[in-house]
PDB file of C-alpha atoms and ligand atoms in Angstrom:
ATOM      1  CA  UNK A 240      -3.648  11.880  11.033  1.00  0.00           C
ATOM      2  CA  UNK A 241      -6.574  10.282   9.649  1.00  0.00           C
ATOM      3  CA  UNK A 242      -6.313   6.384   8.284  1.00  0.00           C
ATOM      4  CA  UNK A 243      -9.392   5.287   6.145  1.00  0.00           C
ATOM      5  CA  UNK A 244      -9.491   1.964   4.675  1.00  0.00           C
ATOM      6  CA  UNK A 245     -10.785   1.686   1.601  1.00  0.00           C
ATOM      7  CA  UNK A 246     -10.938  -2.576   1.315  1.00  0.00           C
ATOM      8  CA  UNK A 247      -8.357  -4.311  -0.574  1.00  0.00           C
ATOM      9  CA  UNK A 248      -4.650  -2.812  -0.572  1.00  0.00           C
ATOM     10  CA  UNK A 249      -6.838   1.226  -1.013  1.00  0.00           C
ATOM     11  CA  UNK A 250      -5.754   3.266   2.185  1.00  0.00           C
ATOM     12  CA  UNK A 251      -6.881   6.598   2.445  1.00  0.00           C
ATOM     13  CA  UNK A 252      -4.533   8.994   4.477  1.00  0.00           C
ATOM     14  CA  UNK A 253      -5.125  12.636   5.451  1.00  0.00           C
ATOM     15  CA  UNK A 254      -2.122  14.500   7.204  1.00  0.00           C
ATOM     16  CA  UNK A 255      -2.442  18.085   7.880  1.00  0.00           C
ATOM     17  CA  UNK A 256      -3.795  19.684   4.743  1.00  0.00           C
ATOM     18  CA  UNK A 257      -2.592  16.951   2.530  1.00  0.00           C
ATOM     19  CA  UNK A 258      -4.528  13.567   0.861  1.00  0.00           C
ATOM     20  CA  UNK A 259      -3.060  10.601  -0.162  1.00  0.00           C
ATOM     21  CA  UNK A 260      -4.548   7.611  -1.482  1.00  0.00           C
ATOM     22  CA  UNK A 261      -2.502   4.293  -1.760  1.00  0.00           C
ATOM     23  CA  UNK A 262      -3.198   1.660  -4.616  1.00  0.00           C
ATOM     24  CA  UNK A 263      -6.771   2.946  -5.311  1.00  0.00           C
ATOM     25  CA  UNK A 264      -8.644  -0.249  -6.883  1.00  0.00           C
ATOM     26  CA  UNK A 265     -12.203   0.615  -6.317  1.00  0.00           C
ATOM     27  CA  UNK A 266     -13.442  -0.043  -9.803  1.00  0.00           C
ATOM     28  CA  UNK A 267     -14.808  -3.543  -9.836  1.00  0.00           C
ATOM     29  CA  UNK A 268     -14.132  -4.178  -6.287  1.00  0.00           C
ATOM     30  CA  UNK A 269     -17.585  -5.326  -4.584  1.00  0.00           C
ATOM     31  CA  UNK A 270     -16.080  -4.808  -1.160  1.00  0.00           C
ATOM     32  CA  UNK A 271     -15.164  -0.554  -1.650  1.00  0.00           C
ATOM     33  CA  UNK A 272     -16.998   1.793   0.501  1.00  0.00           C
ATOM     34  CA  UNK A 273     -16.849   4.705  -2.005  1.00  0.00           C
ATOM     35  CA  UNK A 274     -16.540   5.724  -5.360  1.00  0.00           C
ATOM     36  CA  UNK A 275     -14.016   6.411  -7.391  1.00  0.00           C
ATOM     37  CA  UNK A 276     -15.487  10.052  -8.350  1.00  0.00           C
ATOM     38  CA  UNK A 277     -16.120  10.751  -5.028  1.00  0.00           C
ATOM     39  CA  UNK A 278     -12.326  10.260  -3.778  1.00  0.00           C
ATOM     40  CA  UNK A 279     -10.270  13.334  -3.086  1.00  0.00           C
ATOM     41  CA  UNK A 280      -6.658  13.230  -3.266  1.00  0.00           C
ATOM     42  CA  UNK A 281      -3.365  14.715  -3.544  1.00  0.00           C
ATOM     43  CA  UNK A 282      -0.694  12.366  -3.988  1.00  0.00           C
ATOM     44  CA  UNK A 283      -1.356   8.600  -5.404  1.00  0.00           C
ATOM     45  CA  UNK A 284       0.950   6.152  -4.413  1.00  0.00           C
ATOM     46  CA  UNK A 285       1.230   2.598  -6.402  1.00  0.00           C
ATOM     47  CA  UNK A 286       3.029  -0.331  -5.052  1.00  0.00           C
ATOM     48  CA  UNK A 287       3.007  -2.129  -8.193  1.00  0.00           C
ATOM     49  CA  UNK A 288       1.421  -2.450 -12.066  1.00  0.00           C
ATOM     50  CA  UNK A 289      -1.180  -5.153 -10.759  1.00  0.00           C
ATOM     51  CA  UNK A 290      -4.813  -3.801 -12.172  1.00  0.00           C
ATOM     52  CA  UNK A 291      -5.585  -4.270  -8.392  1.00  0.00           C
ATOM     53  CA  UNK A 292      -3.299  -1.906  -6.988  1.00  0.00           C
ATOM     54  CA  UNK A 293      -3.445   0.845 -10.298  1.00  0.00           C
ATOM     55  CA  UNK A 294      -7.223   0.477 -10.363  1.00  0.00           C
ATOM     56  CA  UNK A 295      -8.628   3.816 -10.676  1.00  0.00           C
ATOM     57  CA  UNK A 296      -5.474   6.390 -10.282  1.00  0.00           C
ATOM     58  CA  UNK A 297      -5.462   7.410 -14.022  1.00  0.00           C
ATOM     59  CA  UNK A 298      -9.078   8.458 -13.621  1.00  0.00           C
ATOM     60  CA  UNK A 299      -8.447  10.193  -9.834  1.00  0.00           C
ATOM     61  CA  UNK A 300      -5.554  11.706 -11.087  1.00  0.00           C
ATOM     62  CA  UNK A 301      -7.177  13.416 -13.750  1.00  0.00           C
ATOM     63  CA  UNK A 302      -9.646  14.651 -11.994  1.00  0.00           C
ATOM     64  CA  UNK A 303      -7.835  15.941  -9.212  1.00  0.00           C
ATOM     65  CA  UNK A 304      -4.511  16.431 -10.556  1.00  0.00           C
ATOM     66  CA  UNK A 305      -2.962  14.544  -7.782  1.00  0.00           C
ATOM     67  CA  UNK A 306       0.311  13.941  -8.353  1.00  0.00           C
ATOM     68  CA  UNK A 307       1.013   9.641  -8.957  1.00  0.00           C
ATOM     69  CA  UNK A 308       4.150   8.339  -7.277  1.00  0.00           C
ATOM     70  CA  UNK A 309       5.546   5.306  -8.042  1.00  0.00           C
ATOM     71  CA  UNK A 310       8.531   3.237  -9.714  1.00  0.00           C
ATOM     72  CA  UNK A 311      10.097   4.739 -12.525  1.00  0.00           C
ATOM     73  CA  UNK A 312       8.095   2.504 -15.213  1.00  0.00           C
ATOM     74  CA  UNK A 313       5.022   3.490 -13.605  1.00  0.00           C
ATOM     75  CA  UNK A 314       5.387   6.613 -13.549  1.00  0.00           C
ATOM     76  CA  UNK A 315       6.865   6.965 -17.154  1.00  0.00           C
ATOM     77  CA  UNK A 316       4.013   5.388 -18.611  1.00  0.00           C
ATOM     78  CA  UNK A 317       1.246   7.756 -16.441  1.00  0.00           C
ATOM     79  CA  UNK A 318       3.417  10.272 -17.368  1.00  0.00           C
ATOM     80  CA  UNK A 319       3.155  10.110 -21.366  1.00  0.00           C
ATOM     81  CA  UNK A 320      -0.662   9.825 -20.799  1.00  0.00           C
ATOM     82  CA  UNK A 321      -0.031  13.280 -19.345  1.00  0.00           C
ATOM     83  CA  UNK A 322      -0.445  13.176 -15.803  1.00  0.00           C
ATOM     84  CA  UNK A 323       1.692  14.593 -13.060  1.00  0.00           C
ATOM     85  CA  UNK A 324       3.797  12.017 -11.675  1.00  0.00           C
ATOM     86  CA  UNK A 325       7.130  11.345  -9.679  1.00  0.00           C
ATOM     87  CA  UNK A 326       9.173   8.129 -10.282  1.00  0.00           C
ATOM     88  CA  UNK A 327      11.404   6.462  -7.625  1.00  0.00           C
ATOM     89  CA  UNK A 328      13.213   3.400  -7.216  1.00  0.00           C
ATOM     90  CA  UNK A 329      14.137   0.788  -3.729  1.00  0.00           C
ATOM     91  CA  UNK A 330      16.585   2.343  -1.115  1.00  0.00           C
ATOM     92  CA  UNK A 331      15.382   5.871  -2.821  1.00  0.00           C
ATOM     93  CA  UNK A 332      13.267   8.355  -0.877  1.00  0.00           C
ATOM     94  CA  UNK A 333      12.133  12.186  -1.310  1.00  0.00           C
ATOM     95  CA  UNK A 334      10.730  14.537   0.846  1.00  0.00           C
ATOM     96  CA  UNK A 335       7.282  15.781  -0.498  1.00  0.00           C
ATOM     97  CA  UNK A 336       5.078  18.668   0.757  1.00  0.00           C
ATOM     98  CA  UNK A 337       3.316  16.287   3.306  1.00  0.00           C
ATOM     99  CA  UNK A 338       6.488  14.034   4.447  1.00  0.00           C
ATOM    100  CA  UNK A 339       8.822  11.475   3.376  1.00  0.00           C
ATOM    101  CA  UNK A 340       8.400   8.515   0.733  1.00  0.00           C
ATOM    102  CA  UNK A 341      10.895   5.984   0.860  1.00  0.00           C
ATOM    103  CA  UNK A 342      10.572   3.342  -1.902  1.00  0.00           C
ATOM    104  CA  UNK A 343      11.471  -0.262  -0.380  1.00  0.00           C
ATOM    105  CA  UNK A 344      11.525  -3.288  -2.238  1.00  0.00           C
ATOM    106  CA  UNK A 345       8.920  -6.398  -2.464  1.00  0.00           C
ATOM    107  CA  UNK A 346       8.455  -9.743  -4.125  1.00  0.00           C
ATOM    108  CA  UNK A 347       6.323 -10.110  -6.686  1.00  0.00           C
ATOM    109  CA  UNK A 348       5.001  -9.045 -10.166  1.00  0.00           C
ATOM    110  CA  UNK A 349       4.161  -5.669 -11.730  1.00  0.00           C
ATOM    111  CA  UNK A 350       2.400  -6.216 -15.690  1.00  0.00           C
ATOM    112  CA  UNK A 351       0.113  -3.831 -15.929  1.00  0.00           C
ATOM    113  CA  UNK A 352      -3.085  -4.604 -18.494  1.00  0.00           C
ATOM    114  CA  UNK A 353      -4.608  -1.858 -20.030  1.00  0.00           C
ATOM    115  CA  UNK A 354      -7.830  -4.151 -21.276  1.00  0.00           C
ATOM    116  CA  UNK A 355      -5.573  -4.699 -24.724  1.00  0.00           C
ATOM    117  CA  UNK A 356      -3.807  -7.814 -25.085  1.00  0.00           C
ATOM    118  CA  UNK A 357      -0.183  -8.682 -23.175  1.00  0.00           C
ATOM    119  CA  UNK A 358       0.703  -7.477 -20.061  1.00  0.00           C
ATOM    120  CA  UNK A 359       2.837  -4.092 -19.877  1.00  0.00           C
ATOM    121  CA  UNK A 360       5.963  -3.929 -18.327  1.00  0.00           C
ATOM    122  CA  UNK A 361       5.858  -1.932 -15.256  1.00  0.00           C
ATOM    123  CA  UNK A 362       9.251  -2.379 -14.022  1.00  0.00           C
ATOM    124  CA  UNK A 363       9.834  -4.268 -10.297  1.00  0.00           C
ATOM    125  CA  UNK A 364       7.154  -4.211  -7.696  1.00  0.00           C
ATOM    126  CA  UNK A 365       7.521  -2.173  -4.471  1.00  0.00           C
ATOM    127  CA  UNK A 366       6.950  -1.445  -0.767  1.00  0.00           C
ATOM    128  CA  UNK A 367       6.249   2.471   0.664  1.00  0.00           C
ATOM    129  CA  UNK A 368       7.416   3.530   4.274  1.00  0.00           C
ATOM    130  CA  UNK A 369       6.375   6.496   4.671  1.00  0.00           C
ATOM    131  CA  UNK A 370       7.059   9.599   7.073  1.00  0.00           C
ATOM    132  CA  UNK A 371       4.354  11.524   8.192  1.00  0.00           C
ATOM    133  CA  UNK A 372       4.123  13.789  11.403  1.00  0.00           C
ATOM    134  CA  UNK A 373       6.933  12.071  12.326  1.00  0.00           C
ATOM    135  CA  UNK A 374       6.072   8.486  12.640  1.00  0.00           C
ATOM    136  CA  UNK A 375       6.655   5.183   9.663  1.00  0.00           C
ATOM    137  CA  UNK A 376       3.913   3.650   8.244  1.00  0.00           C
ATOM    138  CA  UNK A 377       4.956   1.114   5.758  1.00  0.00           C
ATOM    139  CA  UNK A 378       3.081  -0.231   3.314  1.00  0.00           C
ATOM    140  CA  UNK A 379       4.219  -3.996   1.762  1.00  0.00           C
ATOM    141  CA  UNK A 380       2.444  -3.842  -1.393  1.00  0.00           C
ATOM    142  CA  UNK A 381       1.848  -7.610  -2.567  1.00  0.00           C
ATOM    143  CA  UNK A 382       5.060  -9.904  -1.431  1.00  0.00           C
ATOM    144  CA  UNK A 383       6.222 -12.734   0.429  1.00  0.00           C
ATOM    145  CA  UNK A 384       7.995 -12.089   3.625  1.00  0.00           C
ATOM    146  CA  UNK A 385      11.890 -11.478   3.396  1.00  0.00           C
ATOM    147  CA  UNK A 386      14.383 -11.326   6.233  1.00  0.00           C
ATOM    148  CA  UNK A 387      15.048  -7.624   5.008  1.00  0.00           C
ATOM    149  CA  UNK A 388      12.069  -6.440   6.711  1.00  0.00           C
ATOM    150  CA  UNK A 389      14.276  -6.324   9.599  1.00  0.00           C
ATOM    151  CA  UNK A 390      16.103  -4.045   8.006  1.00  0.00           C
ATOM    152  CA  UNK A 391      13.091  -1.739   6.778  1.00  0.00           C
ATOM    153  CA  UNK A 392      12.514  -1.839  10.625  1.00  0.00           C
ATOM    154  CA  UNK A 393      15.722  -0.855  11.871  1.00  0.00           C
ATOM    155  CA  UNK A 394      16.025   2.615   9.546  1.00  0.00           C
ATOM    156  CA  UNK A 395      12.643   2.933  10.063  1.00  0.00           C
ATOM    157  CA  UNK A 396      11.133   2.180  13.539  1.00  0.00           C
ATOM    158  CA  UNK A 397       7.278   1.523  13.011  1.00  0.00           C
ATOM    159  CA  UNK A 398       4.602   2.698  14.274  1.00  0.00           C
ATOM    160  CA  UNK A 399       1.886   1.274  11.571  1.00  0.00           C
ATOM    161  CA  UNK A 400       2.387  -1.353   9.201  1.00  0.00           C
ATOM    162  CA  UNK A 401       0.056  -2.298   6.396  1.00  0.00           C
ATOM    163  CA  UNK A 402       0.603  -6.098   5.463  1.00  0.00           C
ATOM    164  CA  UNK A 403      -0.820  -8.667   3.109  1.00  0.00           C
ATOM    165  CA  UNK A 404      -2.776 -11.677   4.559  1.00  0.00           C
ATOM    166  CA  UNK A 405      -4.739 -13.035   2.106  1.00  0.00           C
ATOM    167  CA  UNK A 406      -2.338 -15.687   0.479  1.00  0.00           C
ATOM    168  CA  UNK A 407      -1.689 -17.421  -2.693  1.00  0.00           C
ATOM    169  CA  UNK A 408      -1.212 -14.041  -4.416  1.00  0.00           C
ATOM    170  CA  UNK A 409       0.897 -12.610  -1.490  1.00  0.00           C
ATOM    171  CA  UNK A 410       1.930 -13.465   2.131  1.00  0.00           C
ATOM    172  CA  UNK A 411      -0.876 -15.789   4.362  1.00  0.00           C
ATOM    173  CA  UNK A 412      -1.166 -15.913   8.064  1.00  0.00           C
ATOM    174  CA  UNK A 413       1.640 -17.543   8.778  1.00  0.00           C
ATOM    175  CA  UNK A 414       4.275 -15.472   6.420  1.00  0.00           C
ATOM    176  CA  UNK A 415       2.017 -12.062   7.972  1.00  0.00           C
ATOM    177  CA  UNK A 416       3.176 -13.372  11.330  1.00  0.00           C
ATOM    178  CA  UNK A 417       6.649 -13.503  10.357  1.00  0.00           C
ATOM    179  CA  UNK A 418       7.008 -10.214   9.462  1.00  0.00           C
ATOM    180  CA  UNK A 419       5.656  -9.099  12.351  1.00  0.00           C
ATOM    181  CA  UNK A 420       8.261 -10.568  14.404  1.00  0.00           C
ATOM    182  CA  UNK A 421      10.931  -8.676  11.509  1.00  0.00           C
ATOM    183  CA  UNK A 422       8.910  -5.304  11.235  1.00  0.00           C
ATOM    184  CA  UNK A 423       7.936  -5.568  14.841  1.00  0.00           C
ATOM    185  CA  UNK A 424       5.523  -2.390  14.326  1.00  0.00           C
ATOM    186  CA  UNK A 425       3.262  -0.765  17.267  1.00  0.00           C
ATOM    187  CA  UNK A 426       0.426  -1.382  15.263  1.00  0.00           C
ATOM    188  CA  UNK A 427      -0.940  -3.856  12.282  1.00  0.00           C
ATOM    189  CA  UNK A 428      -3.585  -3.337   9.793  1.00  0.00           C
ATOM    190  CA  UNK A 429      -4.449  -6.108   8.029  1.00  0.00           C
ATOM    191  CA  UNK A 430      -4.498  -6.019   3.982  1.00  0.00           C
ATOM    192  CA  UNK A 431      -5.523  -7.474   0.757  1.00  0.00           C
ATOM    193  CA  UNK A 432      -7.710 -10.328   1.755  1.00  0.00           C
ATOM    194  CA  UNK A 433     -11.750 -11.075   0.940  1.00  0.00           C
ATOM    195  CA  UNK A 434     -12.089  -8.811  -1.974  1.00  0.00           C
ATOM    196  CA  UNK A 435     -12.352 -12.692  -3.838  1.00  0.00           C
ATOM    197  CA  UNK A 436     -12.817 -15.949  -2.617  1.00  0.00           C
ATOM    198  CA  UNK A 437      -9.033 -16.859  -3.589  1.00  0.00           C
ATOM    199  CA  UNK A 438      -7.726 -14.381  -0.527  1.00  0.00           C
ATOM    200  CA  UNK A 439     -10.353 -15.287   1.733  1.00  0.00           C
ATOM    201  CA  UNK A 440      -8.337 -14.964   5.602  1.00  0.00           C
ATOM    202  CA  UNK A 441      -9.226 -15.666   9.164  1.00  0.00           C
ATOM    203  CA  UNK A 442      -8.498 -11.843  10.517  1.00  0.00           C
ATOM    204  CA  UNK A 443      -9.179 -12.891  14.205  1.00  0.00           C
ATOM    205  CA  UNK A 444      -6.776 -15.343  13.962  1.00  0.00           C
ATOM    206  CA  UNK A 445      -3.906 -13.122  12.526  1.00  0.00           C
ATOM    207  CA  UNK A 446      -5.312 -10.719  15.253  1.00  0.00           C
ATOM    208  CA  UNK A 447      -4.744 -13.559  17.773  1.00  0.00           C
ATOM    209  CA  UNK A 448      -0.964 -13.955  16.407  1.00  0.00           C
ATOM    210  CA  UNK A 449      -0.061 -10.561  16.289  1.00  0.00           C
ATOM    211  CA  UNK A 450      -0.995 -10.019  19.904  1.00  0.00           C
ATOM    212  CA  UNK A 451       0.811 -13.043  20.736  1.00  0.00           C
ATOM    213  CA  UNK A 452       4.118 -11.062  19.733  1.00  0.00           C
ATOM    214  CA  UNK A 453       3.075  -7.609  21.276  1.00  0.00           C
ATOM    215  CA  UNK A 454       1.342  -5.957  18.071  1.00  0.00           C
ATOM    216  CA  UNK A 455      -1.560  -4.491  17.987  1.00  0.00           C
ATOM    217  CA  UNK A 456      -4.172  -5.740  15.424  1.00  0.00           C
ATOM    218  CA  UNK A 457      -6.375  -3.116  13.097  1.00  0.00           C
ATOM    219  CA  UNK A 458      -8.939  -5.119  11.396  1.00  0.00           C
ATOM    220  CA  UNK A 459     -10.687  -2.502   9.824  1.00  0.00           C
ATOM    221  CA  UNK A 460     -13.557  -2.674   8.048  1.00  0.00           C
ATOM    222  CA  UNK A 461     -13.908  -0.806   4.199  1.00  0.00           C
ATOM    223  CA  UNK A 462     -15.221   2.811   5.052  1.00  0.00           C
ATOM    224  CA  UNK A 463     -13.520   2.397   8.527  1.00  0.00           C
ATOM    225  CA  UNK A 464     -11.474   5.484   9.797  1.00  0.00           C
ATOM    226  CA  UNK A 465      -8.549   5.304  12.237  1.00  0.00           C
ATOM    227  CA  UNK A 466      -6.407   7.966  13.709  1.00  0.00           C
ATOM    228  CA  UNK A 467      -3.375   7.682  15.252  1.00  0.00           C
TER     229      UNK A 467
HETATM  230 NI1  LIG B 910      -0.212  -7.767  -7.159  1.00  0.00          NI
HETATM  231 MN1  LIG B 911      -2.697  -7.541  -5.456  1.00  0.00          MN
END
């Protein structure tokens, strides 16, 4: 399958004749590689209600009637603004057209602001491991690192792990190592870091760590394509 980063938490996954986009925030982000219009997609996965994980899906969903998946807040409220959309909640999972989605939990916030006043409830925030070809790729969202990674790992042996290094909103280098050593994936790609100067991180040295513990480090550049 084919992995495109798309800078912040926005990854970009083709598998077979499917496309799924994960927490599209390319909108306002000076780091993305590609417009919002110019994103093709089946499926849109959000971790969370954070404007920088929703970013664009209500507009990519319209436009290509991909299908948003997501908590059950989430999805209720993309839902009455009349988009397709599937709702799940932690320890649930389905089996879609192009693999398995199992909804895993993570620690943080999920008010969503629609530009008008207050934040709107969007329910709790989550993690994704998904099944695709065969092989787990999970995706942490925004959180701290818990001791139940170990248990994400041991239903779901890893092969590819998204994380969060950039800090203060989310895990740092040091909390990004210790997940490694719970999630103990094949293979690490680096997340929501740079896109401000609050998240800036040192990717060679969380490279440096994770092949310390036998992981192999993905820094990938927004645009950059992977396959594995
Ligand atoms: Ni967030
Ligand atoms: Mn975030």
């Amino acid at each position: 399958m084919k992995i495109t980063y798309l800078a912040h938490s926005c990854i970009h996954i083709e598998t077979g004749k499917h496309k799924l986009l994960i927490d599209p925030f390319i909108s306002g982000n000076a780091l993305a590689p590609v417009k919002a219009n110019d994103i093709d997609c089946n499926y849109i996965l959000l971790t969370h209600g954070h404007d920088d994980h929703v970013g664009d899906a209500a507009d990519i969903a319209r436009r290509t009637g991909a299908t948003i998946i997501a908590n059950y807040e989430i999805a209720t409220y993309f839902g009455a603004h009349g988009l397709a959309t599937h709702g799940m909640y932690h320890g649930g999972k389905w089996d879609f057209p192009f693999g398995r989605v199992k909804m895993v939990i993570a620690h943080h916030g999920s008010g969503y602001s629609d530009g008008n006043g207050p934040l709107i409830y969007m329910g709790n925030p989550a993690g994704f491991v998904l099944t695709l070809e065969g092989r787990n790729i999970y995706h942490a969202g925004d959180t701290c690192v818990f001791l139940d990674m170990e248990l994400i790992a041991r239903m779901n042996p890893l092969e590819l792990a998204f994380l969060p290094i950039g800090d203060n909103f989310t895990m740092g280098l040091e909390e990004a190592t210790e997940a490694l050593r719970l999630l103990r994936p094949k293979k690490v790609v680096p997340v929501h870091y740079d896109t401000w100067d609050l998240i800036k991180a040192d990717t060679a040295a969380f490279a440096a760590s994770a092949a310390y513990l036998n992981v192999e480090a993905a820094v990938m550049k927004p645009g950059q394509v992977i396959e594995i």
